[in-house]
PDB file of C-alpha atoms in Angstrom:
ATOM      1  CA  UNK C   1       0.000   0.000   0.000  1.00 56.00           C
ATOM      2  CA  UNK C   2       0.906   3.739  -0.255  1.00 55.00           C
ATOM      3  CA  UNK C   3      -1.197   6.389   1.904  1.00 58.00           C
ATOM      4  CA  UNK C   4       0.432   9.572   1.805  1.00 57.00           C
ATOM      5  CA  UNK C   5      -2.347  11.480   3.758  1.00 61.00           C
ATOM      6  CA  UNK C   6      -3.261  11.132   7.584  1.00 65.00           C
ATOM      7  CA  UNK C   7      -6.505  10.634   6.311  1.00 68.00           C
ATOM      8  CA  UNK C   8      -5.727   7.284   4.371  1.00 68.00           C
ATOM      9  CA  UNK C   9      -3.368   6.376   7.433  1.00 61.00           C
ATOM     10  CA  UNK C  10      -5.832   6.995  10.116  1.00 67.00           C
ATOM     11  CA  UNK C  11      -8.285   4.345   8.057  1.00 68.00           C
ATOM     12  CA  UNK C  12      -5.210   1.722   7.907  1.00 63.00           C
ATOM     13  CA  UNK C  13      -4.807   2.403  11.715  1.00 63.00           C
ATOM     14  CA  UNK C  14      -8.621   1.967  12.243  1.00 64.00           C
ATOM     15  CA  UNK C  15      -8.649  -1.414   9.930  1.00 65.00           C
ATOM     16  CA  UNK C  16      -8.159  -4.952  11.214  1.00 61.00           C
ATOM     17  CA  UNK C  17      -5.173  -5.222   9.485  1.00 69.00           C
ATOM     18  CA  UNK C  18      -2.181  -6.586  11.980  1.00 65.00           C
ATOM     19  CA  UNK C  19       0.366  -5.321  10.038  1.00 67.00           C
ATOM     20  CA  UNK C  20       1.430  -2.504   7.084  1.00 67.00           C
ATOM     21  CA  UNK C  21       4.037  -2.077   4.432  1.00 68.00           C
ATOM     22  CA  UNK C  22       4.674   0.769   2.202  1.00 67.00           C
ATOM     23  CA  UNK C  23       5.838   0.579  -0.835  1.00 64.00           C
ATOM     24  CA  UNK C  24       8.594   0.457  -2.063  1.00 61.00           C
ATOM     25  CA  UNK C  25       8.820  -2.798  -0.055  1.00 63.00           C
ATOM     26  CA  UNK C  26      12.818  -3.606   0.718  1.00 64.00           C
ATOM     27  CA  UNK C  27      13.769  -6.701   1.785  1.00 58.00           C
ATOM     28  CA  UNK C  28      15.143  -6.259   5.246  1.00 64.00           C
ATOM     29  CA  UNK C  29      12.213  -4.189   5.806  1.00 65.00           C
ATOM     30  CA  UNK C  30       9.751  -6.577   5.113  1.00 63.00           C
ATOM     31  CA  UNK C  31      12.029  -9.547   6.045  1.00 63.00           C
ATOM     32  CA  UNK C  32      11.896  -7.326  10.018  1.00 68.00           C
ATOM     33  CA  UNK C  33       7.800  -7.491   9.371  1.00 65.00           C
ATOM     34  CA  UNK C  34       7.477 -10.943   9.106  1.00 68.00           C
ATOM     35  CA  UNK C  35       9.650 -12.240  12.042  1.00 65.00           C
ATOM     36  CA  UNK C  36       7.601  -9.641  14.169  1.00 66.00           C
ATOM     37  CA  UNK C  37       4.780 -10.739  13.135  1.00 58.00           C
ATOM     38  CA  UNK C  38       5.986 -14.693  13.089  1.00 58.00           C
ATOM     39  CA  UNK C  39       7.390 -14.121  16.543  1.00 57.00           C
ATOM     40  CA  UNK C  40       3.743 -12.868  17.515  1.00 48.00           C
ATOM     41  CA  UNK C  41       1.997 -15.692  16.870  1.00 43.00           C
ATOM     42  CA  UNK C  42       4.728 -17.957  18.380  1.00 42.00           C
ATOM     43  CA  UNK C  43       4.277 -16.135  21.411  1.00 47.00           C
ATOM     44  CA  UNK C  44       0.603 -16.584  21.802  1.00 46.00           C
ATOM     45  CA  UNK C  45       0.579 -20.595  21.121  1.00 47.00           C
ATOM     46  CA  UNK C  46       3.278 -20.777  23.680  1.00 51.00           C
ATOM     47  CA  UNK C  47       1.185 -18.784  26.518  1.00 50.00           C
ATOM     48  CA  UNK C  48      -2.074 -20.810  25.263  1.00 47.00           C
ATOM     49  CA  UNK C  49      -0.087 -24.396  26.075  1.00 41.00           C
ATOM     50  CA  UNK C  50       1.844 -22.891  29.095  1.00 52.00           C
ATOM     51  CA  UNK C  51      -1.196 -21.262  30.866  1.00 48.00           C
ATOM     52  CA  UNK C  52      -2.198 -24.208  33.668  1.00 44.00           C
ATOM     53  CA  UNK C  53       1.453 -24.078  34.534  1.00 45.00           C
ATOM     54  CA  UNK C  54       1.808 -19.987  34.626  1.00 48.00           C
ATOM     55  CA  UNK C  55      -1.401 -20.057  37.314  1.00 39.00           C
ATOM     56  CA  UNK C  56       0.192 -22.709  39.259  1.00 43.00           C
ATOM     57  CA  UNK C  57       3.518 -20.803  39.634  1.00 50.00           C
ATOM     58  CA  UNK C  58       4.776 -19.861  43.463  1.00 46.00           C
ATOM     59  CA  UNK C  59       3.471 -16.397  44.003  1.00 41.00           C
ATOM     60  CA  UNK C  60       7.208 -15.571  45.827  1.00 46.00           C
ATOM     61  CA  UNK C  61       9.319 -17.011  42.979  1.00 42.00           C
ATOM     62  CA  UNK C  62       7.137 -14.659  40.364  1.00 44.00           C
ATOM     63  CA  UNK C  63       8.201 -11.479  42.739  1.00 45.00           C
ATOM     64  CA  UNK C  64      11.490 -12.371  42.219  1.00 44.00           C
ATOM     65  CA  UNK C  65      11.725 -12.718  38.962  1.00 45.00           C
ATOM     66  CA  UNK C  66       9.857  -9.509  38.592  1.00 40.00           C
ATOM     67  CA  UNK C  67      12.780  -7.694  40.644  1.00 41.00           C
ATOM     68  CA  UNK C  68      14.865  -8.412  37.678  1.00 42.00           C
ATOM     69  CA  UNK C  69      12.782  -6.613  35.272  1.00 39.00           C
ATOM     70  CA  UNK C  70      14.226  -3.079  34.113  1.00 39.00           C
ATOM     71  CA  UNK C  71      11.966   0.114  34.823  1.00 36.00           C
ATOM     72  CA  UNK C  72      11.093   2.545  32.276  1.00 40.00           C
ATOM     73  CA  UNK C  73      13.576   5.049  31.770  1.00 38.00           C
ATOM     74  CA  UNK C  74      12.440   8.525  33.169  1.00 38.00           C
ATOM     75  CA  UNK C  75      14.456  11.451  34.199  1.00 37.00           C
ATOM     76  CA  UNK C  76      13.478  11.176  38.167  1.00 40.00           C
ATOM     77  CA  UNK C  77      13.841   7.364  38.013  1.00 41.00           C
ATOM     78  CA  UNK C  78      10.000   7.115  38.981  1.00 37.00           C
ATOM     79  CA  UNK C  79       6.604   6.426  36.724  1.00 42.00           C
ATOM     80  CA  UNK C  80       7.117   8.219  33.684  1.00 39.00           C
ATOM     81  CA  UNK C  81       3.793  10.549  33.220  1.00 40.00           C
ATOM     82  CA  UNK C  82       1.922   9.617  30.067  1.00 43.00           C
ATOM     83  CA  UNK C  83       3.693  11.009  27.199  1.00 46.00           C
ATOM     84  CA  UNK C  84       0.678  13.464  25.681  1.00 44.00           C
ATOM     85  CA  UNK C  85       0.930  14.776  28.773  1.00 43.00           C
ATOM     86  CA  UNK C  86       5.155  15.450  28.991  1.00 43.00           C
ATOM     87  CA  UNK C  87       5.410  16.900  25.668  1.00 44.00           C
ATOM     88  CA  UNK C  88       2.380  19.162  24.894  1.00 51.00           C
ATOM     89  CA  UNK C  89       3.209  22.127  25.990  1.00 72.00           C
ATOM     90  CA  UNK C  90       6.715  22.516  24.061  1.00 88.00           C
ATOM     91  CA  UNK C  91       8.081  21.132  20.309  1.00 93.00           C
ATOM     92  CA  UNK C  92       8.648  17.626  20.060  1.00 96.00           C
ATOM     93  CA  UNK C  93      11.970  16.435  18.697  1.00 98.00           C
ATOM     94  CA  UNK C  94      12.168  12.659  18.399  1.00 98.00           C
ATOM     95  CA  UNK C  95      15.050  10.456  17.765  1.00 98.00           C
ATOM     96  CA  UNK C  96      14.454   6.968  16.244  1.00 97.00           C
ATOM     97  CA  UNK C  97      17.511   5.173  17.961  1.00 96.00           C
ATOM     98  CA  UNK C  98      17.866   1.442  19.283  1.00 93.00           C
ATOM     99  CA  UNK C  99      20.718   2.461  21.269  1.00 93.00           C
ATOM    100  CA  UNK C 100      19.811   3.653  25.088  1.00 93.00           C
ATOM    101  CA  UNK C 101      23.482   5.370  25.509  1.00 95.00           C
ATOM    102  CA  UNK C 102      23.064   7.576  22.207  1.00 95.00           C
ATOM    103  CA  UNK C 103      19.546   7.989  23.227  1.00 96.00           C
ATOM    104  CA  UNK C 104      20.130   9.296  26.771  1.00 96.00           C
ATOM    105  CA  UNK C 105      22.776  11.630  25.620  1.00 96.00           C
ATOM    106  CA  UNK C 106      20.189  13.142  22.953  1.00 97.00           C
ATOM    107  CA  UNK C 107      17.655  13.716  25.729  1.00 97.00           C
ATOM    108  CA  UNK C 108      19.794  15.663  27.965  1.00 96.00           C
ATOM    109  CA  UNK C 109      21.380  17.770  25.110  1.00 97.00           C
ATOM    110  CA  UNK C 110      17.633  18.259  23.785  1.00 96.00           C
ATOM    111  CA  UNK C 111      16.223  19.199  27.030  1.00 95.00           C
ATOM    112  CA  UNK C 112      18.347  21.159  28.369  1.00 95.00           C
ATOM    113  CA  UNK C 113      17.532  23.256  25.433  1.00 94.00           C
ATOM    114  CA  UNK C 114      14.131  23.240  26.565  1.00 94.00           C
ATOM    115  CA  UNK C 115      12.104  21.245  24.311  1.00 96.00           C
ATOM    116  CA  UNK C 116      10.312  17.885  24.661  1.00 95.00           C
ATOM    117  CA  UNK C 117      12.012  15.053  24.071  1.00 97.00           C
ATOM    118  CA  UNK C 118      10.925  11.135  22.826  1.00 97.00           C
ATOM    119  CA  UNK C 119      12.763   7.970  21.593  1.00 97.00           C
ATOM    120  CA  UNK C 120      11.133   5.502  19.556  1.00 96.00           C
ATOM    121  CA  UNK C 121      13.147   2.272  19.712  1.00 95.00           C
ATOM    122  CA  UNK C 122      11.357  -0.021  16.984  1.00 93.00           C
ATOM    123  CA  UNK C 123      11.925   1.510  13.806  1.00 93.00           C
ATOM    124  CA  UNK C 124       9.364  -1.003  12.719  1.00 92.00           C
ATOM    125  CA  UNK C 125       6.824   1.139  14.498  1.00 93.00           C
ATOM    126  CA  UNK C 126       8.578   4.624  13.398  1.00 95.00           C
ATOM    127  CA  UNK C 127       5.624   5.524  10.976  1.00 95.00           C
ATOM    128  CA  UNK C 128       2.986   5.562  13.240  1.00 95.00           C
ATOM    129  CA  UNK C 129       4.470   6.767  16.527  1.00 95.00           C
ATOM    130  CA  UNK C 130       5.633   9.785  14.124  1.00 96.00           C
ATOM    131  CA  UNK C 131       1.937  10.201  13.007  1.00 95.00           C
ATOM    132  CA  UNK C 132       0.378   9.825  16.573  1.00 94.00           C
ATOM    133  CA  UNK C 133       3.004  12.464  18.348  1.00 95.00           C
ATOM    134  CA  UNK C 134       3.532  15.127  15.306  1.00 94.00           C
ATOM    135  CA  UNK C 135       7.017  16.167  16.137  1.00 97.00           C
ATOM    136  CA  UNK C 136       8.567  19.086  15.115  1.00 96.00           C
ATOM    137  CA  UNK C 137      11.911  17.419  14.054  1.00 98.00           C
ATOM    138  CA  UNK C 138      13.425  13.687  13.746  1.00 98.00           C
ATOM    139  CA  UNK C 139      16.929  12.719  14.290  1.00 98.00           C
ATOM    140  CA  UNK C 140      16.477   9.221  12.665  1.00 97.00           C
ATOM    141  CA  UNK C 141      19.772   6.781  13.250  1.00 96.00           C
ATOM    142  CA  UNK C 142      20.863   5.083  10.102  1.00 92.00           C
ATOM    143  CA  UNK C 143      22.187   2.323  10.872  1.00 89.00           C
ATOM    144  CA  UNK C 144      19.225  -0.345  12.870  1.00 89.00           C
ATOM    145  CA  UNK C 145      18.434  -3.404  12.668  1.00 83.00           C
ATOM    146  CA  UNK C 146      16.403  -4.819  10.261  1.00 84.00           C
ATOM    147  CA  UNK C 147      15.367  -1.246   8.601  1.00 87.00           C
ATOM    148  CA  UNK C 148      17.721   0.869   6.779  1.00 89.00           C
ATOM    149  CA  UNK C 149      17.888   4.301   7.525  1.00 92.00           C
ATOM    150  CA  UNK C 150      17.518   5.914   4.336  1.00 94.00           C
ATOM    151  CA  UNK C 151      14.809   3.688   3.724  1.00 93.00           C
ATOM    152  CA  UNK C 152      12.503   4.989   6.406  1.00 95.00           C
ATOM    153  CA  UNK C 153      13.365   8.486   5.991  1.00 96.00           C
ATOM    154  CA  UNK C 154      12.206   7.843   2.136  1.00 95.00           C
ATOM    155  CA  UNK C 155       9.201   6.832   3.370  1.00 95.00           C
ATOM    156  CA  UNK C 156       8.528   9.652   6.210  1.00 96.00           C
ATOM    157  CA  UNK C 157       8.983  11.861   3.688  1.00 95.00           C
ATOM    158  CA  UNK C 158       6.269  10.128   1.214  1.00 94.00           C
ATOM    159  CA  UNK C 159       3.823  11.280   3.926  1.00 94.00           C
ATOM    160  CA  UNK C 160       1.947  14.473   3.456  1.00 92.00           C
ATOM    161  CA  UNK C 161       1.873  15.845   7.262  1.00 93.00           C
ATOM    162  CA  UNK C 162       6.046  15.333   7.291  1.00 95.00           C
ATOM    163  CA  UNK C 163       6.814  17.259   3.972  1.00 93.00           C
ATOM    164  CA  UNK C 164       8.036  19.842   5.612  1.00 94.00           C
ATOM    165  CA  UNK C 165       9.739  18.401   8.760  1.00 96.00           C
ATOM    166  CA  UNK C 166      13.788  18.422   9.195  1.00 97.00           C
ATOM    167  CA  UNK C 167      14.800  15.016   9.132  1.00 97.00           C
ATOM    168  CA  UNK C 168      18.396  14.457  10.226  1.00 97.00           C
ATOM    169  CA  UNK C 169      20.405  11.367   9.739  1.00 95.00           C
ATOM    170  CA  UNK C 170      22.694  10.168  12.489  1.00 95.00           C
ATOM    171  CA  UNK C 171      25.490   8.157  11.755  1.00 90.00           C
ATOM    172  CA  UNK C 172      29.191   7.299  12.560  1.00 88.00           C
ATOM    173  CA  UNK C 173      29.764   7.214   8.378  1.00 82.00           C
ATOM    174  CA  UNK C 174      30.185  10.921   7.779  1.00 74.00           C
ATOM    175  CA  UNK C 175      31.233  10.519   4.135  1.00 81.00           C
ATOM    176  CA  UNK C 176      30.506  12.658   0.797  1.00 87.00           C
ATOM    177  CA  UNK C 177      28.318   9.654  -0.411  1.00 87.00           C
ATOM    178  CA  UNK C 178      26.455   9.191   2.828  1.00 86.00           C
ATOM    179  CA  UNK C 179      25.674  12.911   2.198  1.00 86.00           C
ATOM    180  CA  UNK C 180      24.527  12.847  -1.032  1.00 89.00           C
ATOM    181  CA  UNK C 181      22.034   9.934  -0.718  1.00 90.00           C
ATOM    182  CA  UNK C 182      20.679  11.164   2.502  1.00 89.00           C
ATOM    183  CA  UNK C 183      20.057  14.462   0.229  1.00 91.00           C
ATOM    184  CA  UNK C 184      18.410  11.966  -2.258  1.00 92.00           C
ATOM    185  CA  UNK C 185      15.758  10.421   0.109  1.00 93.00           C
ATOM    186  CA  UNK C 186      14.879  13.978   1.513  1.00 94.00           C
ATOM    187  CA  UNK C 187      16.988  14.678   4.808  1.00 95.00           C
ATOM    188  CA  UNK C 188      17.107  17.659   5.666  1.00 95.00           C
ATOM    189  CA  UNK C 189      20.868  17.318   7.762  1.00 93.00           C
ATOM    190  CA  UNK C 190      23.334  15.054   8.654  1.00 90.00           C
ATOM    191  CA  UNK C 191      24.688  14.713  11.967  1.00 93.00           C
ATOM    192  CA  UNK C 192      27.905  12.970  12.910  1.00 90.00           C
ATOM    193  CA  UNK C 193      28.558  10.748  15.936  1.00 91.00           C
ATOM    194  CA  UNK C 194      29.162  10.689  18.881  1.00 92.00           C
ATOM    195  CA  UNK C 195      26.191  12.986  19.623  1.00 94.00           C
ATOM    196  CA  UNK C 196      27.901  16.080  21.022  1.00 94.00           C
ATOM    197  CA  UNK C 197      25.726  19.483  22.412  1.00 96.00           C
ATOM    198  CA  UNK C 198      27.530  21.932  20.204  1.00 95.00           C
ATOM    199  CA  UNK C 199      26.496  19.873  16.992  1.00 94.00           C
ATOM    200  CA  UNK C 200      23.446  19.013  18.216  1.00 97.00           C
ATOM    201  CA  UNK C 201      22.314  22.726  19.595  1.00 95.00           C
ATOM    202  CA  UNK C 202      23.711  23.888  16.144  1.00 95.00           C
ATOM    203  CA  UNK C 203      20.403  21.703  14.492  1.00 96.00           C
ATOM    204  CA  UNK C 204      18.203  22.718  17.015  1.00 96.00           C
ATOM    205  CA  UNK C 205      18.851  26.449  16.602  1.00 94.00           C
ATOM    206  CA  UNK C 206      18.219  25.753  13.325  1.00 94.00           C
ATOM    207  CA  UNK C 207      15.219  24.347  12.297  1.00 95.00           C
ATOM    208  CA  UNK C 208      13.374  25.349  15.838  1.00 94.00           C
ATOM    209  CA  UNK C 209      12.490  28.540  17.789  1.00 85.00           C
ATOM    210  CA  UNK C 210      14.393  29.534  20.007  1.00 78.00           C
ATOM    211  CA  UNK C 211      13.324  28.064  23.499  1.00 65.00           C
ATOM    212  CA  UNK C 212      12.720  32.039  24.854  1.00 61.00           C
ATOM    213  CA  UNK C 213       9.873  32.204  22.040  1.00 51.00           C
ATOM    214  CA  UNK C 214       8.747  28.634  22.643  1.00 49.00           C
ATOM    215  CA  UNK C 215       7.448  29.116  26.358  1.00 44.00           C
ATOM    216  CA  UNK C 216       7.856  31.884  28.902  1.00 41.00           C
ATOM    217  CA  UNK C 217       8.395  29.009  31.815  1.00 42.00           C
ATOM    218  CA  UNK C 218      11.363  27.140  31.343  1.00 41.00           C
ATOM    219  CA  UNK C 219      12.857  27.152  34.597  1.00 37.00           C
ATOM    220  CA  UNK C 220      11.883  23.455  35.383  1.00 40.00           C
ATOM    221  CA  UNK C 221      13.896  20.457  33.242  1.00 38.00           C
ATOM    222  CA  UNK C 222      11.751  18.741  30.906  1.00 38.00           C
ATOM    223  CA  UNK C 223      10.402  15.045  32.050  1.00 41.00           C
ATOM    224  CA  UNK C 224      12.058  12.214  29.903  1.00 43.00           C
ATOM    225  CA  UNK C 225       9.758  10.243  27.985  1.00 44.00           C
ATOM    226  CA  UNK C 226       9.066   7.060  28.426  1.00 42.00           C
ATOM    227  CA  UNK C 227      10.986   4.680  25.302  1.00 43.00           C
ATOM    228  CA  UNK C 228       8.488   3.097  22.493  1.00 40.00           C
TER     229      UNK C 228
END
């Protein structure tokens, strides 16, 4: 398929569908698709035929295998407050990025600065994350598994409501052709790593407003959103 509106997206999101592709389809792209999708229904046969055995499970041995679990990563280390809530009142910048460390470091540079802030982890679910938050710029990693980076910024840009939106690629190959076919699939920037908060302040004073015109309150640090 190939909606380019948020009116034929909001009727895929609304359909019974389980899963989308846009076309072009590449191969690691759709290859990522079906293991998800595969590893899905794995999942549920194995709960169905382990279910007696899950009930009958030591209530202390569960709470200690909970302990082990990680949290959600905030910036106060407690329950993350539901992200329409933590990023309406300034401009979102997102960063699709499967690595925490880069991710972390992107938060602090980007909040600091006084804007919200949100990582979406599964570039499989990039598209409509992007079309459900409506951020105001992307740093988009390109190099993830499974997708390709200039792949999916190809296909944000294919999308009406993010024709206008700067797009930066982050990568560690900062070369002339990595330039020129991030140019081709519509970036708007390119941004070498490591993620540094002269570079990355240089973007943001760029294609934002400045954080004086955004808000008159911006004595309090931004919450950290919780990770897709």
């Amino acid at each position: 398929m190939s909606p380019t509106d948020q009116e034929a997206w909001q009727k895929v999101l609304q359909s019974d569908c389980d899963d989308y592709c846009l076309k072009p389809v590449g191969f690691t792209y759709l290859l990522g698709k079906i293991q998800r999708l595969v590893g899905h229904v794995f999942s549920a046969n194995q709960s169905e035929v382990n279910e007696e055995a899950s009930f009958s499970r030591d209530l202390g041995f569960q709470n200690k295998q909970a302990s082990h679990v990680p949290s959600p990563i905030s910036s106060n280390n407690s329950k993350p407050e539901p992200l329409s809530k933590s990023v309406s009142a300034k401009p979102l910048v997102i960063y699709i990025e499967d690595h925490q460390a880069d991710s972390l470091a992107m938060a602090k540079i980007v909040q600091n600065k006084g804007y919200s802030y949100a990582n979406i982890v599964n570039p499989l679910e990039a598209l409509p994350k992007l079309l459900e938050l409506k951020p105001k710029l992307i740093f988009l990693d390109l190099v993830m598994p499974l997708v390709n980076g200039y792949e999916l910024c190809a296909q944000i840009r294919r999308m009406s409501v993010f024709k206008t939106i700067p797009i930066i690629i982050v990568t560690n190959n900062d070369g002339i052709a990595d330039r020129v076919r991030a140019k081709v699939v519509g970036a708007s920037g390119f941004l070498g790593k490591p993620i540094r908060p002269k570079r990355v302040g240089k973007v943001l004073a760029k294609y934002l407003q400045p954080v004086s015109n955004v808000t008159q309150d911006n004595t309090d640090q931004p919450d950290f959103s919780p990770l897709f």
